[in-house]
């Protein structure tokens, strides 16, 4: 008997916990909504936003498609600010609602950030920049 029954590789389809329409290329996380998995944009720079939105649905509650970040492949994710190849990328500041789910270069500002990816190309603000997922974990800048 296999211990891996009822599992699947690749993208998953779940309900959105908020309106994710137009958010393709942004990162999301999965949270419980009364015990049911729902997709949300991250609320903090240290959130576990390990999913790329590939279909954001139309309204809150719609089914959305999320692709897990996998180190075996690169992904295109919306960038806040600029980066060059080799930069460590972290979540953009979610206190600006338009930046929720975007990546940015690790800032020099004091704080704790979650390293999620490495830039594989030069990127500019708003670009779907090519990145390689890298589960670096928390990075403290002092």
XYZ file of C-alpha atoms in Angstrom:
142
model
C 0.000 0.000 0.000
C 1.389 3.385 -1.004
C 1.720 6.230 1.475
C 1.371 8.733 -1.396
C -2.170 8.045 -2.567
C -4.371 11.029 -3.335
C -1.392 13.302 -4.149
C -0.673 15.137 -7.383
C 2.278 16.934 -8.953
C 2.021 20.406 -10.434
C -0.721 22.990 -10.302
C -3.686 22.861 -7.968
C -7.155 24.399 -8.233
C -8.697 25.828 -5.049
C -11.125 28.572 -4.082
C -9.861 32.112 -3.638
C -10.344 33.742 -0.261
C -10.256 37.165 -1.918
C -10.561 38.589 -5.422
C -7.456 37.432 -7.318
C -8.620 38.439 -10.797
C -5.805 40.009 -12.798
C -3.203 38.643 -10.362
C -1.602 36.121 -12.714
C 2.152 36.235 -12.093
C 1.734 37.191 -8.419
C 2.539 34.955 -5.444
C -0.120 33.559 -3.129
C -0.335 31.491 -0.002
C -2.835 28.926 1.189
C -4.748 29.620 4.398
C -7.623 27.922 6.157
C -11.074 29.416 5.710
C -13.209 27.482 8.227
C -11.072 24.401 7.613
C -11.084 24.725 3.803
C -7.935 25.645 1.849
C -8.251 29.045 0.152
C -5.759 31.159 -1.815
C -4.792 34.625 -0.578
C -2.220 37.268 -1.395
C 0.419 37.529 1.348
C -0.210 39.904 4.270
C 3.355 39.991 5.661
C 6.853 39.968 4.167
C 7.554 36.681 5.972
C 4.419 34.827 4.763
C 4.716 31.399 3.130
C 3.801 32.579 -0.377
C 5.023 29.479 -2.227
C 2.427 29.452 -5.035
C 2.331 31.326 -8.346
C -1.140 32.425 -9.478
C -1.661 31.258 -13.074
C -5.452 31.816 -13.194
C -6.904 34.292 -10.718
C -10.602 33.714 -11.403
C -13.025 36.636 -11.564
C -14.251 37.284 -8.010
C -13.632 36.163 -4.443
C -14.651 32.544 -4.016
C -13.887 31.566 -7.623
C -11.655 28.596 -8.274
C -8.094 29.729 -9.004
C -5.058 27.856 -10.298
C -1.836 27.925 -8.303
C 1.505 26.494 -9.426
C 3.853 25.559 -6.577
C 7.270 27.191 -6.730
C 9.666 24.412 -7.679
C 13.445 24.793 -7.736
C 13.600 22.413 -10.713
C 12.119 25.081 -13.002
C 12.164 28.839 -13.342
C 9.056 31.030 -13.156
C 8.033 34.545 -14.169
C 6.819 36.645 -11.247
C 5.801 40.318 -11.105
C 8.681 42.482 -9.829
C 8.541 45.577 -7.623
C 11.536 47.827 -8.262
C 14.601 46.567 -10.134
C 16.950 43.596 -9.922
C 19.956 42.032 -11.636
C 20.849 38.366 -12.080
C 21.867 36.765 -8.781
C 19.850 39.097 -6.546
C 17.965 37.442 -3.688
C 14.265 38.232 -4.071
C 11.779 38.599 -1.231
C 8.131 39.587 -0.968
C 7.360 43.234 -1.687
C 5.864 45.228 1.176
C 2.217 44.082 1.415
C 1.191 47.220 3.310
C 0.869 48.729 -0.195
C -2.050 46.673 -1.526
C -0.900 46.962 -5.170
C 2.401 45.278 -4.191
C 0.911 42.233 -2.420
C 2.294 39.107 -4.070
C 5.110 40.836 -5.972
C 8.802 40.131 -5.441
C 11.545 42.711 -4.846
C 15.297 42.696 -4.368
C 16.329 42.049 -0.763
C 16.297 45.577 0.698
C 19.064 47.099 2.777
C 16.445 48.271 5.305
C 16.671 46.638 8.741
C 14.202 43.785 9.090
C 13.521 40.103 8.588
C 12.558 38.963 5.100
C 11.814 35.551 3.572
C 14.168 34.763 0.679
C 12.032 33.090 -1.999
C 13.953 33.254 -5.274
C 17.079 34.282 -7.168
C 16.777 36.630 -10.167
C 17.922 35.005 -13.420
C 17.699 38.184 -15.499
C 17.761 41.960 -15.159
C 14.313 43.208 -14.231
C 12.429 46.485 -13.981
C 9.360 47.528 -12.006
C 6.205 45.712 -13.119
C 8.034 43.163 -15.277
C 7.330 39.440 -15.158
C 10.945 38.714 -14.225
C 12.515 35.283 -14.675
C 13.404 33.799 -11.277
C 14.568 30.497 -9.821
C 12.795 29.524 -6.603
C 15.272 29.169 -3.735
C 13.848 28.349 -0.300
C 16.456 30.468 1.476
C 14.210 31.116 4.479
C 14.371 34.131 6.743
C 17.107 36.678 6.057
C 17.779 39.288 8.735
C 19.170 42.634 7.647
C 20.623 44.711 10.469
